[in-house]
Amino acid sequence: GAVVSQHPSRVICKSGTSVKIECRSLDFQATTMFWYRQFPKKSLMLMATSNEGSKATYEQGVEKDKFLINHASLTLSTLTVTSAHPEDSSFYICSARDYRGPEQYFGPGTRLTVT
Amino acid sequence: QKEVEQNSGPLSVPEGAIASLNCTYSDRGSQSFFWYRQYSGKSPELIMFIYSNGDKEDGRFTAQLNKASQYVSLLIRDSQPSDSATYLCAVNLNPGGGADGLTFGKGTHLIIQP
C-alpha cells in the first residue's frame, strides 16, 4: 500500500517552455500533497503544500505564478513549471499523506533539465 | 527558521555492526520526526517515525528521541551492504504530521563495508 506515482520520470525542455508534472496516489486518498525540490548534493526543500480543492500554500521564496499547483482530486496533484529556465533544472518530488496518519509517502521523482 | 542538522559523513560501518545516525533540530516546537532512506538518484523511502521521547523499534531499526536535547537518532542493527544509502532526518511542527511539510536535514551518507 501507500504507492505514489509521478509522471514523467525525466523531462528535458527548452528554456521558456512550460512543463507539467503529475503526482498520483494509487491506493489511498491523499488529503494533502506536498511538492519538494532537490538540487544535487542538497537536501529536499519544501516548495508548497496542496489540499484537495483549495489553493496551494507556497513556502517563502517560491513563486506561485511560476510553479502552478493544482490538486483537483484526492488522488492527483499537478505541478506546472512555467517559462522554465536552466536554474529550474532539479529533481522534483511529490509526497502524499492521507487522514489516517502522519506518514508522507514520496513519488519516484521527476528529473527536469532545462536547456 | 527551522533547521535540521546532520553529519554528512560518509559514515563507514562494517557489515553486521550497529550503525548510529544522529540528527539535531532547532525548532523546539517540532512534534514529529521521521527517518527516510534515499538511494542515489532515487526519492526518499520512509523508514519510521517517532513522536514521543524514548525508543521506538521496528525490525532492525530503532529510532530514539530526546526532545529536551532536541536530538533524534536512528540505530541500524546487523548492518547489511544494502543499507548503504543517504539517511535523511525530517521534522514536522504538526503532531499529526499533516498541515506542514517536512523540513529535511542534508542527510548522512552511510557505507556498510562487506
Tab-separated table of C-alpha atoms in Angstrom, chain A residues 6 32 34 36 38 41-46 49 51 59-60 91 93 97 101-109 111, chain B residues 2 32 34 36 38 41-46 49 51 88 92 95-107:
chain	number	residue	atom	x	y	z
A	6	GLN	CA	4.915	10.582	-10.751
A	32	THR	CA	-2.651	16.589	1.394
A	34	PHE	CA	3.458	18.230	-0.969
A	36	TYR	CA	9.673	19.285	-2.920
A	38	GLN	CA	16.206	18.713	-4.527
A	41	LYS	CA	24.019	17.027	-3.128
A	42	LYS	CA	21.468	19.182	-1.324
A	43	SER	CA	18.565	18.394	0.910
A	44	LEU	CA	14.937	18.282	-0.108
A	45	MET	CA	13.312	21.686	0.112
A	46	LEU	CA	9.572	22.037	0.516
A	49	THR	CA	1.549	22.206	0.255
A	51	ASN	CA	-5.011	20.291	-0.162
A	59	GLU	CA	6.921	28.360	1.015
A	60	GLN	CA	8.762	31.627	1.284
A	91	PHE	CA	14.766	16.814	-9.066
A	93	ILE	CA	9.489	15.067	-5.843
A	97	ARG	CA	-0.459	11.618	3.023
A	101	GLY	CA	-1.537	9.010	9.761
A	102	PRO	CA	1.371	11.413	9.630
A	103	GLU	CA	3.480	9.483	7.169
A	104	GLN	CA	4.326	11.115	3.882
A	105	TYR	CA	4.979	8.757	1.005
A	106	PHE	CA	7.133	10.014	-1.797
A	107	GLY	CA	6.752	9.578	-5.503
A	108	PRO	CA	9.761	8.436	-7.537
A	109	GLY	CA	10.582	11.980	-8.599
A	111	ARG	CA	14.259	14.991	-13.104
B	2	LYS	CA	13.559	25.709	11.103
B	32	SER	CA	7.004	14.538	14.843
B	34	PHE	CA	10.908	10.947	10.507
B	36	TYR	CA	13.966	8.348	5.363
B	38	GLN	CA	17.471	7.741	-0.117
B	41	GLY	CA	19.119	9.260	-7.903
B	42	LYS	CA	16.003	7.949	-6.178
B	43	SER	CA	13.329	9.512	-3.994
B	44	PRO	CA	13.194	9.013	-0.206
B	45	GLU	CA	11.708	5.884	1.342
B	46	LEU	CA	10.135	6.121	4.781
B	49	PHE	CA	8.639	7.980	12.518
B	51	TYR	CA	6.576	11.282	18.351
B	88	LEU	CA	17.535	11.808	5.863
B	92	ASN	CA	7.338	18.433	11.367
B	95	PRO	CA	1.863	16.369	15.804
B	96	GLY	CA	-0.237	14.691	13.180
B	97	GLY	CA	2.410	15.417	10.613
B	98	GLY	CA	-0.148	16.883	8.298
B	99	ALA	CA	-0.518	20.595	7.901
B	100	ASP	CA	3.141	21.407	7.478
B	101	GLY	CA	5.501	19.804	5.071
B	102	LEU	CA	8.683	18.262	6.321
B	103	THR	CA	11.924	20.078	6.991
B	104	PHE	CA	14.800	17.836	5.973
B	105	GLY	CA	18.398	17.636	7.032
B	106	LYS	CA	21.051	17.268	4.347
B	107	GLY	CA	21.417	13.596	5.121
